[in-house]
Amino acid sequence: HPVAEAAGRGSALSNSAERTWGRTPEPERPGQRARAGGRGSLHELPKTHLHLHFTGSMRHTTLLELADRHGVRLPDVLLAATPPELRATDERGWFRFQRLYDTARSVLRTPADIRRLVREAAEDDLADGCVWTEIQVDPSGYGGLFGGITAFTELVLDAVSQATIATGLQMSVVIAANRIRHPLDARSLARLAAKYADRGVHGFGLSNDERRGVTAEFGPAFRIAERAGLTARTFFRHFAN
């Protein structure tokens, strides 16, 4: 489900079945520990979290706090105790989601905000039993406030490195291009990803509404990433088809 996929479970824009903000551990069900082969509950088993969208990983409490600090007025649906009901089966539902996502992104104003988001995402995934988290970000959505896409990418990579040191969780970064922008923009981001292939970036992908854009037109960008040894992530599987 594209809307659910665009935000981590329990994050500020989650559309999961829990219908509550934050991560509340579920009670262990009868037999759950036994089915885990004696290694503990399923909650405790090691996991890898793939395709965790950057803004989508934000805690609801952090969203509210940063909005208040930076004077960002949030719509009622982002202030509510439960996530909004959204549909991605039509353009209207996706447009509403994207508008809320952009609003949430607007509360990230300082390097400290970025570092906090990454650290808290690591803490939350670690609490859920993750041993590896792959966080995806489109630098073009943040470059204007952080000195350009290169400076922002370096900030994210440093934040990821510091979060790994602080929590012990292994993390890596996927650079994503926006599929509703021109494919030449994607090539620029692919070159950026390639530049940092040995400093924490391990993949390149596409983001935004899959119904938009012609995926094959992004082939040159993926070939740039491939030559740098990066994996093709997110919706590249449709390109392969």
mmCIF file of C-alpha atoms in Angstrom:
data_model
loop_
_atom_site.group_PDB
_atom_site.id
_atom_site.type_symbol
_atom_site.label_atom_id
_atom_site.label_comp_id
_atom_site.label_asym_id
_atom_site.label_seq_id
_atom_site.Cartn_x
_atom_site.Cartn_y
_atom_site.Cartn_z
ATOM 1 C CA HIS A 1 0.000 0.000 0.000
ATOM 2 C CA PRO A 2 1.793 3.177 -1.150
ATOM 3 C CA VAL A 3 0.504 5.347 1.712
ATOM 4 C CA ALA A 4 1.517 2.873 4.376
ATOM 5 C CA GLU A 5 4.834 2.301 2.626
ATOM 6 C CA ALA A 6 5.636 5.966 2.649
ATOM 7 C CA ALA A 7 5.934 6.043 6.423
ATOM 8 C CA GLY A 8 7.457 3.741 8.988
ATOM 9 C CA ARG A 9 5.246 1.750 11.320
ATOM 10 C CA GLY A 10 4.246 3.895 14.282
ATOM 11 C CA SER A 11 5.542 7.072 12.693
ATOM 12 C CA ALA A 12 3.816 10.392 12.270
ATOM 13 C CA LEU A 13 2.282 9.459 8.922
ATOM 14 C CA SER A 14 1.659 5.772 9.480
ATOM 15 C CA ASN A 15 -1.434 4.146 8.003
ATOM 16 C CA SER A 16 -0.958 0.850 9.814
ATOM 17 C CA ALA A 17 -3.691 -1.279 11.343
ATOM 18 C CA GLU A 18 -2.786 -0.132 14.866
ATOM 19 C CA ARG A 19 -4.405 3.255 14.249
ATOM 20 C CA THR A 20 -2.411 4.856 17.048
ATOM 21 C CA TRP A 21 0.629 7.119 17.044
ATOM 22 C CA GLY A 22 3.845 5.715 18.459
ATOM 23 C CA ARG A 23 5.015 2.160 18.988
ATOM 24 C CA THR A 24 3.211 0.185 21.658
ATOM 25 C CA PRO A 25 4.492 -3.388 22.046
ATOM 26 C CA GLU A 26 1.772 -5.949 21.463
ATOM 27 C CA PRO A 27 1.094 -8.483 24.212
ATOM 28 C CA GLU A 28 2.595 -11.893 23.560
ATOM 29 C CA ARG A 29 0.033 -14.346 22.197
ATOM 30 C CA PRO A 30 -0.285 -17.895 23.520
ATOM 31 C CA GLY A 31 2.322 -20.113 21.867
ATOM 32 C CA GLN A 32 4.157 -17.205 20.310
ATOM 33 C CA ARG A 33 7.366 -17.874 22.245
ATOM 34 C CA ALA A 34 7.293 -21.552 21.337
ATOM 35 C CA ARG A 35 6.815 -20.821 17.636
ATOM 36 C CA ALA A 36 9.908 -18.625 17.775
ATOM 37 C CA GLY A 37 11.961 -21.757 18.391
ATOM 38 C CA GLY A 38 12.774 -20.920 21.985
ATOM 39 C CA ARG A 39 14.559 -17.695 21.047
ATOM 40 C CA GLY A 40 11.992 -15.453 22.663
ATOM 41 C CA SER A 41 8.949 -13.674 21.284
ATOM 42 C CA LEU A 42 8.590 -12.676 17.646
ATOM 43 C CA HIS A 43 9.038 -9.104 18.802
ATOM 44 C CA GLU A 44 12.549 -10.000 19.937
ATOM 45 C CA LEU A 45 13.671 -11.807 16.769
ATOM 46 C CA PRO A 46 16.274 -9.951 14.670
ATOM 47 C CA LYS A 47 14.838 -7.994 11.748
ATOM 48 C CA THR A 48 15.927 -5.776 8.887
ATOM 49 C CA HIS A 49 13.877 -2.634 8.218
ATOM 50 C CA LEU A 50 13.998 -1.784 4.522
ATOM 51 C CA HIS A 51 12.681 1.301 2.740
ATOM 52 C CA LEU A 52 12.139 3.445 5.824
ATOM 53 C CA HIS A 53 11.232 6.868 4.494
ATOM 54 C CA PHE A 54 13.076 9.718 6.143
ATOM 55 C CA THR A 55 10.271 12.079 7.215
ATOM 56 C CA GLY A 56 7.934 9.114 7.640
ATOM 57 C CA SER A 57 10.115 7.762 10.441
ATOM 58 C CA MET A 58 9.441 10.774 12.657
ATOM 59 C CA ARG A 59 7.798 10.191 16.013
ATOM 60 C CA HIS A 60 4.478 11.945 16.474
ATOM 61 C CA THR A 61 5.693 13.583 19.664
ATOM 62 C CA THR A 62 8.721 14.913 17.789
ATOM 63 C CA LEU A 63 6.517 16.250 15.000
ATOM 64 C CA LEU A 64 4.418 18.172 17.516
ATOM 65 C CA GLU A 65 7.412 19.473 19.457
ATOM 66 C CA LEU A 66 9.326 20.677 16.393
ATOM 67 C CA ALA A 67 6.223 22.270 14.903
ATOM 68 C CA ASP A 68 5.717 24.244 18.098
ATOM 69 C CA ARG A 69 9.401 25.208 18.282
ATOM 70 C CA HIS A 70 9.569 26.445 14.694
ATOM 71 C CA GLY A 71 6.113 27.998 14.525
ATOM 72 C CA VAL A 72 4.728 25.552 11.961
ATOM 73 C CA ARG A 73 0.963 25.289 12.008
ATOM 74 C CA LEU A 74 -0.124 21.683 11.619
ATOM 75 C CA PRO A 75 -3.514 20.619 10.245
ATOM 76 C CA ASP A 76 -5.879 18.967 12.702
ATOM 77 C CA VAL A 77 -5.282 15.502 11.232
ATOM 78 C CA LEU A 78 -1.613 15.691 12.237
ATOM 79 C CA LEU A 79 -2.487 16.927 15.715
ATOM 80 C CA ALA A 80 -4.970 14.116 16.376
ATOM 81 C CA ALA A 81 -4.169 11.129 18.549
ATOM 82 C CA THR A 82 -4.724 8.695 15.670
ATOM 83 C CA PRO A 83 -3.371 8.798 12.110
ATOM 84 C CA PRO A 84 -5.666 9.962 9.305
ATOM 85 C CA GLU A 85 -7.511 7.465 7.130
ATOM 86 C CA LEU A 86 -6.020 7.835 3.657
ATOM 87 C CA ARG A 87 -6.460 6.029 0.351
ATOM 88 C CA ALA A 88 -3.858 5.675 -2.361
ATOM 89 C CA THR A 89 -6.161 4.109 -4.924
ATOM 90 C CA ASP A 90 -6.990 7.475 -6.454
ATOM 91 C CA GLU A 91 -5.046 10.670 -7.102
ATOM 92 C CA ARG A 92 -7.066 12.643 -4.578
ATOM 93 C CA GLY A 93 -6.002 10.332 -1.749
ATOM 94 C CA TRP A 94 -2.366 10.437 -2.798
ATOM 95 C CA PHE A 95 -2.422 14.216 -3.146
ATOM 96 C CA ARG A 96 -3.788 14.550 0.382
ATOM 97 C CA PHE A 97 -1.121 12.234 1.729
ATOM 98 C CA GLN A 98 1.656 14.095 -0.088
ATOM 99 C CA ARG A 99 0.446 17.424 1.252
ATOM 100 C CA LEU A 100 0.507 16.073 4.831
ATOM 101 C CA TYR A 101 3.928 14.537 4.262
ATOM 102 C CA ASP A 102 5.306 17.847 2.965
ATOM 103 C CA THR A 103 3.873 19.620 6.007
ATOM 104 C CA ALA A 104 5.570 17.138 8.322
ATOM 105 C CA ARG A 105 8.857 17.614 6.466
ATOM 106 C CA SER A 106 8.624 21.367 6.958
ATOM 107 C CA VAL A 107 9.227 21.054 10.717
ATOM 108 C CA LEU A 108 12.791 19.855 10.050
ATOM 109 C CA ARG A 109 14.642 23.170 10.080
ATOM 110 C CA THR A 110 18.052 22.628 11.690
ATOM 111 C CA PRO A 111 20.869 20.070 11.636
ATOM 112 C CA ALA A 112 19.893 19.178 15.203
ATOM 113 C CA ASP A 113 16.410 18.277 13.962
ATOM 114 C CA ILE A 114 17.881 15.954 11.343
ATOM 115 C CA ARG A 115 20.168 14.271 13.857
ATOM 116 C CA ARG A 116 17.302 13.826 16.283
ATOM 117 C CA LEU A 117 15.066 12.233 13.660
ATOM 118 C CA VAL A 118 17.748 9.728 12.642
ATOM 119 C CA ARG A 119 18.680 8.894 16.222
ATOM 120 C CA GLU A 120 15.069 8.345 17.264
ATOM 121 C CA ALA A 121 14.400 6.211 14.188
ATOM 122 C CA ALA A 122 17.360 4.059 15.196
ATOM 123 C CA GLU A 123 16.161 3.835 18.795
ATOM 124 C CA ASP A 124 12.653 2.833 17.710
ATOM 125 C CA ASP A 125 13.872 0.198 15.273
ATOM 126 C CA LEU A 126 16.284 -1.187 17.851
ATOM 127 C CA ALA A 127 13.406 -1.485 20.318
ATOM 128 C CA ASP A 128 11.487 -3.449 17.664
ATOM 129 C CA GLY A 129 14.305 -5.937 17.314
ATOM 130 C CA CYS A 130 15.977 -4.543 14.203
ATOM 131 C CA VAL A 131 19.641 -5.176 13.552
ATOM 132 C CA TRP A 132 19.787 -3.219 10.287
ATOM 133 C CA THR A 133 17.809 -0.213 9.047
ATOM 134 C CA GLU A 134 17.803 1.126 5.508
ATOM 135 C CA ILE A 135 16.622 4.740 5.531
ATOM 136 C CA GLN A 136 15.598 6.337 2.247
ATOM 137 C CA VAL A 137 15.738 10.051 1.518
ATOM 138 C CA ASP A 138 15.353 12.394 -1.439
ATOM 139 C CA PRO A 139 17.901 15.175 -0.748
ATOM 140 C CA SER A 140 16.199 17.526 -3.206
ATOM 141 C CA GLY A 141 13.335 17.934 -0.744
ATOM 142 C CA TYR A 142 15.678 19.310 1.931
ATOM 143 C CA GLY A 143 18.554 20.928 0.070
ATOM 144 C CA GLY A 144 17.016 24.390 0.067
ATOM 145 C CA LEU A 145 17.250 24.661 3.854
ATOM 146 C CA PHE A 146 20.534 22.853 4.335
ATOM 147 C CA GLY A 147 22.946 24.348 1.843
ATOM 148 C CA GLY A 148 22.202 22.109 -1.128
ATOM 149 C CA ILE A 149 21.748 18.416 -1.771
ATOM 150 C CA THR A 150 25.404 17.550 -1.212
ATOM 151 C CA ALA A 151 25.597 19.291 2.154
ATOM 152 C CA PHE A 152 22.330 17.701 3.234
ATOM 153 C CA THR A 153 23.464 14.233 2.176
ATOM 154 C CA GLU A 154 26.651 14.653 4.214
ATOM 155 C CA LEU A 155 24.558 15.746 7.195
ATOM 156 C CA VAL A 156 22.353 12.654 6.921
ATOM 157 C CA LEU A 157 25.337 10.334 6.574
ATOM 158 C CA ASP A 158 26.976 11.871 9.629
ATOM 159 C CA ALA A 159 23.708 11.572 11.558
ATOM 160 C CA VAL A 160 23.439 7.913 10.569
ATOM 161 C CA SER A 161 27.022 7.268 11.658
ATOM 162 C CA GLN A 162 26.423 8.934 15.019
ATOM 163 C CA ALA A 163 23.146 7.044 15.524
ATOM 164 C CA THR A 164 24.943 3.751 14.881
ATOM 165 C CA ILE A 165 27.605 4.632 17.442
ATOM 166 C CA ALA A 166 24.976 5.668 19.997
ATOM 167 C CA THR A 167 22.595 2.720 19.558
ATOM 168 C CA GLY A 168 24.613 -0.088 18.005
ATOM 169 C CA LEU A 169 22.072 -0.410 15.170
ATOM 170 C CA GLN A 170 23.634 -0.833 11.738
ATOM 171 C CA MET A 171 22.197 1.656 9.234
ATOM 172 C CA SER A 172 22.620 2.583 5.596
ATOM 173 C CA VAL A 173 21.164 5.202 3.256
ATOM 174 C CA VAL A 174 19.256 4.930 -0.015
ATOM 175 C CA ILE A 175 19.131 8.064 -2.160
ATOM 176 C CA ALA A 176 15.772 8.385 -3.906
ATOM 177 C CA ALA A 177 14.775 10.472 -6.912
ATOM 178 C CA ASN A 178 11.290 11.891 -7.316
ATOM 179 C CA ARG A 179 9.558 10.135 -10.192
ATOM 180 C CA ILE A 180 7.333 13.139 -10.951
ATOM 181 C CA ARG A 181 10.370 15.330 -11.656
ATOM 182 C CA HIS A 182 12.454 15.278 -14.828
ATOM 183 C CA PRO A 183 14.677 12.200 -15.287
ATOM 184 C CA LEU A 184 17.700 14.506 -15.565
ATOM 185 C CA ASP A 185 17.179 15.388 -11.907
ATOM 186 C CA ALA A 186 17.369 11.685 -11.142
ATOM 187 C CA ARG A 187 20.719 11.460 -12.918
ATOM 188 C CA SER A 188 22.086 14.218 -10.698
ATOM 189 C CA LEU A 189 20.929 12.345 -7.610
ATOM 190 C CA ALA A 190 22.361 9.086 -8.947
ATOM 191 C CA ARG A 191 25.752 10.778 -9.337
ATOM 192 C CA LEU A 192 25.424 12.107 -5.804
ATOM 193 C CA ALA A 193 24.637 8.621 -4.513
ATOM 194 C CA ALA A 194 27.608 7.215 -6.427
ATOM 195 C CA LYS A 195 29.888 9.821 -4.882
ATOM 196 C CA TYR A 196 29.083 8.525 -1.401
ATOM 197 C CA ALA A 197 28.902 4.827 -2.255
ATOM 198 C CA ASP A 198 31.771 4.108 0.133
ATOM 199 C CA ARG A 199 30.517 6.391 2.901
ATOM 200 C CA GLY A 200 27.163 4.908 3.840
ATOM 201 C CA VAL A 201 25.025 5.139 0.697
ATOM 202 C CA HIS A 202 24.293 1.653 -0.621
ATOM 203 C CA GLY A 203 21.287 2.101 -2.899
ATOM 204 C CA PHE A 204 19.390 4.293 -5.342
ATOM 205 C CA GLY A 205 15.667 4.308 -6.035
ATOM 206 C CA LEU A 206 12.518 6.195 -6.959
ATOM 207 C CA SER A 207 9.835 7.698 -4.767
ATOM 208 C CA ASN A 208 6.386 9.289 -5.098
ATOM 209 C CA ASP A 209 3.238 8.116 -6.853
ATOM 210 C CA GLU A 210 3.942 5.055 -9.028
ATOM 211 C CA ARG A 211 1.218 6.120 -11.456
ATOM 212 C CA ARG A 212 3.218 9.199 -12.384
ATOM 213 C CA GLY A 213 6.136 9.370 -14.760
ATOM 214 C CA VAL A 214 7.497 6.782 -17.175
ATOM 215 C CA THR A 215 9.750 4.504 -15.166
ATOM 216 C CA ALA A 216 11.860 3.437 -18.146
ATOM 217 C CA GLU A 217 12.979 7.052 -18.610
ATOM 218 C CA PHE A 218 14.920 6.760 -15.347
ATOM 219 C CA GLY A 219 17.027 3.918 -16.734
ATOM 220 C CA PRO A 220 20.124 6.088 -17.319
ATOM 221 C CA ALA A 221 20.056 7.191 -13.668
ATOM 222 C CA PHE A 222 19.923 3.602 -12.473
ATOM 223 C CA ARG A 223 22.815 2.676 -14.756
ATOM 224 C CA ILE A 224 24.903 5.436 -13.144
ATOM 225 C CA ALA A 225 24.102 3.955 -9.753
ATOM 226 C CA GLU A 226 24.791 0.430 -10.953
ATOM 227 C CA ARG A 227 28.254 1.355 -12.221
ATOM 228 C CA ALA A 228 29.038 2.656 -8.726
ATOM 229 C CA GLY A 229 28.066 -0.679 -7.219
ATOM 230 C CA LEU A 230 24.815 0.593 -5.689
ATOM 231 C CA THR A 231 21.743 -1.581 -5.379
ATOM 232 C CA ALA A 232 18.498 -0.605 -7.105
ATOM 233 C CA ARG A 233 15.825 -0.046 -4.471
ATOM 234 C CA THR A 234 12.220 1.099 -3.980
ATOM 235 C CA PHE A 235 10.189 0.763 -7.184
ATOM 236 C CA PHE A 236 12.981 -0.259 -9.537
ATOM 237 C CA ARG A 237 11.351 -3.687 -9.780
ATOM 238 C CA HIS A 238 8.786 -2.142 -12.139
ATOM 239 C CA PHE A 239 11.579 -0.889 -14.355
ATOM 240 C CA ALA A 240 12.940 -4.418 -14.499
ATOM 241 C CA ASN A 241 9.549 -5.626 -15.675
#
